[in-house]
Amino acid sequence: MFYNLVLYKDLDVAPKWFGKNLRQHVEEKLIQEVEGTCNGRFGYVVAVSQIVSVSPGVIRQDGTGFATFQVMYKALVFRPYKGEVLDTSVTSVNKMGFFAEAGPLQVFVSNHLIPEDFEFTATGDPCYQSSDGFTKIQEGSEVRLRIVGTKMDQSDIFCIGTIKDDYLGVLGGPV
Amino acid sequence: MSGSGEDDLNDQLEDEEEDERPNSAPATGKGSKRKAVQQFFDDAADEDDEEEEEEEERGAGGERRHKKRSVFIDDIADVDDDEEEEEEDEEEAGDLIDDQDTVAEQAERSAADHAQFRQLNRQQEEKSAEEIARHIEERYKAMEEGGPGYEDEDMLTGATGAVGQQAMLPTVNDPKLWMVRARAGHEREACIQLLQKSYNMQRKGTPILIKSAFALDHLKEYVYIEAEKEAHVRDAIRGLRTMFVSKGVRLVPLSEMVHAVTVNRTAKSTIARGTWVRVRTGLYKDDLAEVVDVDAATNRAVVRLVPRLDLQAMASRAQDPEARKKNPFGRVGPVRPPARAFNPEEARELALLVTRVPGVDGQTYLQLGSNRFISGYLEKAINLRSLTPIDGAPPLEDLQRFKACGMAADENQMAGGADGDLSSLMAALPSGVAPKTHFVEGDLVMIVKGDLKNLEAEVETTRDDGKVMVRPKVQDFNEAVDFDADELRKVFKVGDRVRLISGTYTGETGMVLQMQDNDQCIVISDTTKQELKVFGRDLTRSDEPDTGVETLGEYQLHDLVLLDQSTAGVIIQIQRDAARVLTSNSTPGLHDIRVVRSADIQRKLHAKNMVTTDTSMNKIRTEDLVNFNMGGPHSVQNRSGTVKYIWRGMLFVKGKEFLDAGGFEVVRANKCKLRGAPSNNADLARIVASGSHGTPMRTPQSPGHGFTSRTPTMYAPASPGNFAPAARVAAGATTPSNPGGFPAPGGGFPPPGGYPPPGGRGAGPMRPPAAGGFGGRGRGAGLNSLIGRTIRVRGGQYNGYRGRVKHETASHVQVEFDAISNRLITVERRLCHDEATLTAPRPMAAPSQGPPRGVPGGFSAPGGFGSRGGASVPGGFGSRGALNGARGADYGGAGAYPQTPLHHSMTPMHPSMTPAHPSMTPAAAPYTPMHAPTPTPGDDNDFMLGGASDYQVKKGIECRLF
């Protein structure tokens, strides 16, 4: 699920930036440091949408001359939940299941959580093929799945998903 | 069978019963049951034969039971016996009368034997407690006195009360117990010898006077002898080679006599029929074995093993007498053969004789040499001492392998696959051996037995007696109910985070993918992303948001560790006492994964600040993104990941796509490409020439500019603000193409081929070393690093000192001077000059070893110039002299060594040249200017001729920057 949250970040800025472009630099640095990161609590920081405020800088007392700015910013975060339904694109298929990505999030769908009528075929591009042969899950396929388990790390989130449920499964083939 | 026949039978049965009754006590439960049976016969007289067969079976079963039973409950079995006889009667109607007689006789005999007890049994039901007590007393009293039950030992030991025991303790009047030293391993033999001796002496008429002798298995080198006097013992053991009179005879104190004969229960072997053991030594060391039979007397057990046979070797032995001579006992070599099911066909193909041997219990064994096989297993008698009992069930993998052996041998189950089904394995496990589930508070369980079956519950506590208190998940039900551990089963839901608490994967965490009926669970491991098939009882919920990081001693998951001098690796998985390490010997697609113990790891490597170059000489640091740029399969080629460690030109790259080796791949740095870097030198040149700053090249890491390269955005610096000031000024002040302003001149990218030379070809390389070091070097050790190099200080307090660089920063270096030991001295970087590059163009320095500041005078010092022939020499010197003059004017002391800047900057271009000429000896010095460490003298000339003025300009600018 996506949220627009107000978050805080302490930025250390080198003294050479203490000039008229300081604010610009702080903004750039913030984006560089937080966008694309993952946080065990809020999930992935997808984008910084607004910088609310930048506190006055405090010179660090360690001789480096760096100043610390506390930045309050709004960011779009993406946090997956158990039970959430996501549209993903398949990145790799193997006999144990397939991996799919929803933006930064990686989801693994085990072959136990793929309907029984899908069979793994290793010939050519590895894929899961339905018994009638019409549907195929291969690299690049778009799949709607439900998250059944999440593992939140300090720096990464990993989920397992299922397509063994109503209204889940392949949305489209590789483009 | 006809209805009339049945009736006859029933009549007979009734007669039979009447015959029996006078002997036995009346009205047993059994009797009434029999009545019921008769009723049944009457009612269902027309029923088919099946019922009769059933009856027969029951009868047969009864007989079997009879054999095991104690005499005290014999009466029931007897009746059963009778019954069976009766049923036999049905079939052999002709022998009816005779049989009955025998039956009656038998019944009479046994009944007479145990009449008392029957009576007791039957009357008990109607008697009050006191009466029963009185009867029991009577009964045991009778036994003490040698009544009918006396011979039953079980009864005796079981019934003797505390008082009786006390009475049996030895007193001072009893014979004493003596301890005698015996030859080790011959304790039993010694006892037998004593027995024999006692017989022999008895026959001679001079009996030995000891009462008894015994040896204990757990007490080596001693034999106990019971005798009145020590002299008796000495007499008895005299002359026996197994016992030593000389070593003395020790009296066992009265108080310890009981201990001496008490069988230590804990010392008793736990190895019993049907248990699992491991072989401790020999060919089958550490192999799993199932105990088929135990012979406590010989201390041996017959076990079943998965055979390790080298049929080939056996065959060649059988055919080649030479081989037999060399190896008379068919000893196996150092490499032990793999464990495999025995296949008689294979043996026969190799012309080995496989015979069929009947076993004691009706099975047929196959015999090959001295080995006996049954259904693929080897049966072997092994000393109990070389078997180790296994606590609980053996590990699943071992068990699977073991069972697979039997299955492979069984042709019927060939199709079932060799890896064995878990559930059948479970069934195969002896019930008593199945390990207990360990329940912890909060576990979600399902009740699998009893009235509350299939009800889910939550574990409250586990009690000491093994009972588990659970609270069923039913509305308004708030009581905790206690259950036995085996009445409960842990349940998990798909997606639950779990931790493995026993089995081979102990300690791993993962997510439940599937729960199956027979307590099996499929779990996807967090670290390896592999599916593990485990038992639910080995799992526990791990709700805490732990990282799954395990540690092995001081090492953690994903640490870079040094295994030996030439191998490092990343820990990709940590097991109970070992770690799996992906080593630097791996290549993408061909992983070298080693399982190492903590002791095998030399140390942890902190290789965070390493820099190396990719295929187009871009600098790669840790946390950079790289693409694999190599031949090979498509799948490998297109991969990419984040560099986590750099070690000796190998990159340890982490990426989501790398599933096989814990998310890591190892790739040679020069087979990679930095993501976002220009693809080749031509591009680079174009970019540089265009002077645009918005190009996707790496920004310089200027000193103090400490942002990390987390995201790809940093490769496309949109504003010039990302450039280091030095680079910016330089770039602005000189031509756009001036590599002096380019971020990584020290990083050693070669002079681009299609390079537009507006600023002069020598511009780049002519940068003075100090400036070059500054502009191109990051905070850490770059390629142009001085660390480890021998430098000489020019100027300042330490002018002329030579030493080795230990640490460096952008502007200073810490040097260990040859002349000042045990101290590191910080010197300005610009004063340091690399000795290796200095030596070459500095003919006067080497011989004098001093810091000759007077340049012209220096030329005469070695006297070696005379030996230089050719017209080129004066010319060369001329130009140098001119340079010297010019520089000297500009820089004073520093200018005294004008060659230095020229040649220093060559080094990065030809990095291998410097070590190639490590020691320029004084004798050789005069030659060096000619054979300076540059393979292209043309370059030299360029500097000398055209580059000088340009150089000065730039130098001036950059100096101002400092």
CSV table of N, CA and C in Angstrom, one decimal, chain A residues 107-154:
chain,number,residue,atom,x,y,z
A,107,VAL,N,8.6,-10.4,-5.0
A,107,VAL,CA,7.7,-11.4,-4.5
A,107,VAL,C,8.0,-12.7,-5.1
A,108,PHE,N,8.0,-13.7,-4.2
A,108,PHE,CA,8.2,-15.1,-4.7
A,108,PHE,C,6.9,-15.9,-4.6
A,109,VAL,N,6.6,-16.5,-5.7
A,109,VAL,CA,5.4,-17.4,-5.7
A,109,VAL,C,5.9,-18.8,-5.9
A,110,SER,N,5.7,-19.6,-4.9
A,110,SER,CA,6.2,-20.9,-4.9
A,110,SER,C,5.3,-21.8,-5.7
A,111,ASN,N,5.8,-22.9,-6.3
A,111,ASN,CA,4.9,-23.7,-7.1
A,111,ASN,C,3.8,-24.4,-6.2
A,112,HIS,N,3.9,-24.3,-4.9
A,112,HIS,CA,2.9,-24.8,-4.1
A,112,HIS,C,1.7,-23.8,-4.1
A,113,LEU,N,2.0,-22.6,-4.4
A,113,LEU,CA,1.0,-21.5,-4.4
A,113,LEU,C,0.6,-21.1,-5.8
A,114,ILE,N,0.9,-22.0,-6.7
A,114,ILE,CA,0.4,-21.8,-8.1
A,114,ILE,C,-0.6,-22.9,-8.3
A,115,PRO,N,-1.7,-22.6,-8.9
A,115,PRO,CA,-2.8,-23.6,-9.1
A,115,PRO,C,-2.2,-24.9,-9.7
A,116,GLU,N,-2.8,-26.0,-9.3
A,116,GLU,CA,-2.3,-27.3,-9.7
A,116,GLU,C,-2.2,-27.4,-11.3
A,117,ASP,N,-3.2,-26.8,-11.9
A,117,ASP,CA,-3.2,-27.1,-13.4
A,117,ASP,C,-2.1,-26.3,-14.1
A,118,PHE,N,-1.3,-25.6,-13.4
A,118,PHE,CA,-0.1,-25.0,-14.1
A,118,PHE,C,1.1,-25.9,-13.9
A,119,GLU,N,1.7,-26.2,-15.0
A,119,GLU,CA,2.8,-27.1,-15.0
A,119,GLU,C,4.1,-26.4,-15.4
A,120,PHE,N,5.2,-26.8,-14.8
A,120,PHE,CA,6.4,-26.1,-15.1
A,120,PHE,C,7.0,-26.8,-16.4
A,121,THR,N,7.4,-25.9,-17.3
A,121,THR,CA,8.0,-26.4,-18.5
A,121,THR,C,9.4,-25.8,-18.7
A,122,ALA,N,10.4,-26.6,-18.8
A,122,ALA,CA,11.7,-26.1,-18.8
A,122,ALA,C,12.2,-25.9,-20.3
A,123,THR,N,11.5,-26.5,-21.2
A,123,THR,CA,11.9,-26.4,-22.6
A,123,THR,C,11.8,-25.0,-23.1
A,124,GLY,N,12.8,-24.5,-23.7
A,124,GLY,CA,12.8,-23.1,-24.2
A,124,GLY,C,12.9,-22.2,-23.0
A,125,ASP,N,12.1,-21.1,-23.0
A,125,ASP,CA,12.1,-20.2,-21.8
A,125,ASP,C,11.3,-20.9,-20.7
A,126,PRO,N,11.9,-21.0,-19.5
A,126,PRO,CA,11.2,-21.7,-18.5
A,126,PRO,C,9.8,-20.9,-18.2
A,127,CYS,N,8.8,-21.7,-18.1
A,127,CYS,CA,7.5,-21.0,-17.8
A,127,CYS,C,6.6,-22.0,-17.1
A,128,TYR,N,5.5,-21.5,-16.6
A,128,TYR,CA,4.4,-22.3,-16.1
A,128,TYR,C,3.3,-22.2,-17.1
A,129,GLN,N,2.8,-23.3,-17.5
A,129,GLN,CA,1.8,-23.4,-18.5
A,129,GLN,C,0.6,-24.1,-18.0
A,130,SER,N,-0.6,-23.5,-18.2
A,130,SER,CA,-1.8,-24.1,-17.8
A,130,SER,C,-2.1,-25.4,-18.6
A,131,SER,N,-2.8,-26.3,-18.1
A,131,SER,CA,-3.0,-27.5,-18.7
A,131,SER,C,-3.7,-27.4,-20.1
A,132,ASP,N,-4.6,-26.3,-20.2
A,132,ASP,CA,-5.2,-26.1,-21.5
A,132,ASP,C,-4.2,-25.4,-22.5
A,133,GLY,N,-3.1,-25.0,-22.0
A,133,GLY,CA,-2.1,-24.4,-22.9
A,133,GLY,C,-2.3,-22.9,-23.2
A,134,PHE,N,-3.4,-22.4,-22.7
A,134,PHE,CA,-3.7,-21.0,-23.1
A,134,PHE,C,-3.0,-19.9,-22.3
A,135,THR,N,-2.8,-20.3,-21.0
A,135,THR,CA,-2.1,-19.3,-20.2
A,135,THR,C,-0.7,-19.7,-19.8
A,136,LYS,N,0.1,-18.8,-19.8
A,136,LYS,CA,1.5,-19.1,-19.6
A,136,LYS,C,2.1,-18.0,-18.6
A,137,ILE,N,2.9,-18.5,-17.7
A,137,ILE,CA,3.6,-17.5,-16.8
A,137,ILE,C,5.0,-17.6,-17.2
A,138,GLN,N,5.6,-16.6,-17.8
A,138,GLN,CA,7.0,-16.6,-18.1
A,138,GLN,C,7.6,-15.2,-17.8
A,139,GLU,N,8.8,-15.1,-18.1
A,139,GLU,CA,9.5,-13.8,-17.8
A,139,GLU,C,8.8,-12.7,-18.5
A,140,GLY,N,8.4,-11.7,-17.8
A,140,GLY,CA,7.7,-10.6,-18.5
A,140,GLY,C,6.2,-10.6,-18.3
A,141,SER,N,5.7,-11.7,-17.9
A,141,SER,CA,4.2,-11.8,-17.8
A,141,SER,C,3.8,-10.9,-16.6
A,142,GLU,N,2.6,-10.4,-16.8
A,142,GLU,CA,2.0,-9.6,-15.7
A,142,GLU,C,1.1,-10.5,-14.9
A,143,VAL,N,1.3,-10.5,-13.6
A,143,VAL,CA,0.5,-11.4,-12.8
A,143,VAL,C,-0.1,-10.7,-11.6
A,144,ARG,N,-1.3,-11.0,-11.3
A,144,ARG,CA,-1.9,-10.4,-10.1
A,144,ARG,C,-1.8,-11.4,-9.0
A,145,LEU,N,-1.3,-11.1,-7.9
A,145,LEU,CA,-1.1,-12.0,-6.8
A,145,LEU,C,-1.5,-11.4,-5.5
A,146,ARG,N,-1.6,-12.3,-4.5
A,146,ARG,CA,-1.9,-11.9,-3.2
A,146,ARG,C,-0.7,-12.2,-2.3
A,147,ILE,N,-0.3,-11.3,-1.5
A,147,ILE,CA,0.9,-11.5,-0.6
A,147,ILE,C,0.4,-12.3,0.6
A,148,VAL,N,1.1,-13.4,0.8
A,148,VAL,CA,0.7,-14.2,2.0
A,148,VAL,C,1.8,-14.2,3.1
A,149,GLY,N,2.9,-13.7,2.8
A,149,GLY,CA,3.9,-13.6,3.9
A,149,GLY,C,4.9,-12.5,3.5
A,150,THR,N,5.4,-11.8,4.5
A,150,THR,CA,6.4,-10.7,4.3
A,150,THR,C,7.5,-10.9,5.2
A,151,LYS,N,8.7,-10.6,4.7
A,151,LYS,CA,9.9,-10.6,5.5
A,151,LYS,C,10.5,-9.2,5.4
A,152,MET,N,10.4,-8.5,6.5
A,152,MET,CA,10.9,-7.1,6.5
A,152,MET,C,12.3,-7.1,7.1
A,153,ASP,N,13.3,-6.6,6.3
A,153,ASP,CA,14.6,-6.5,6.8
A,153,ASP,C,14.9,-5.0,7.1
A,154,GLN,N,16.1,-4.8,7.6
A,154,GLN,CA,16.5,-3.4,7.7
A,154,GLN,C,16.6,-2.7,6.4
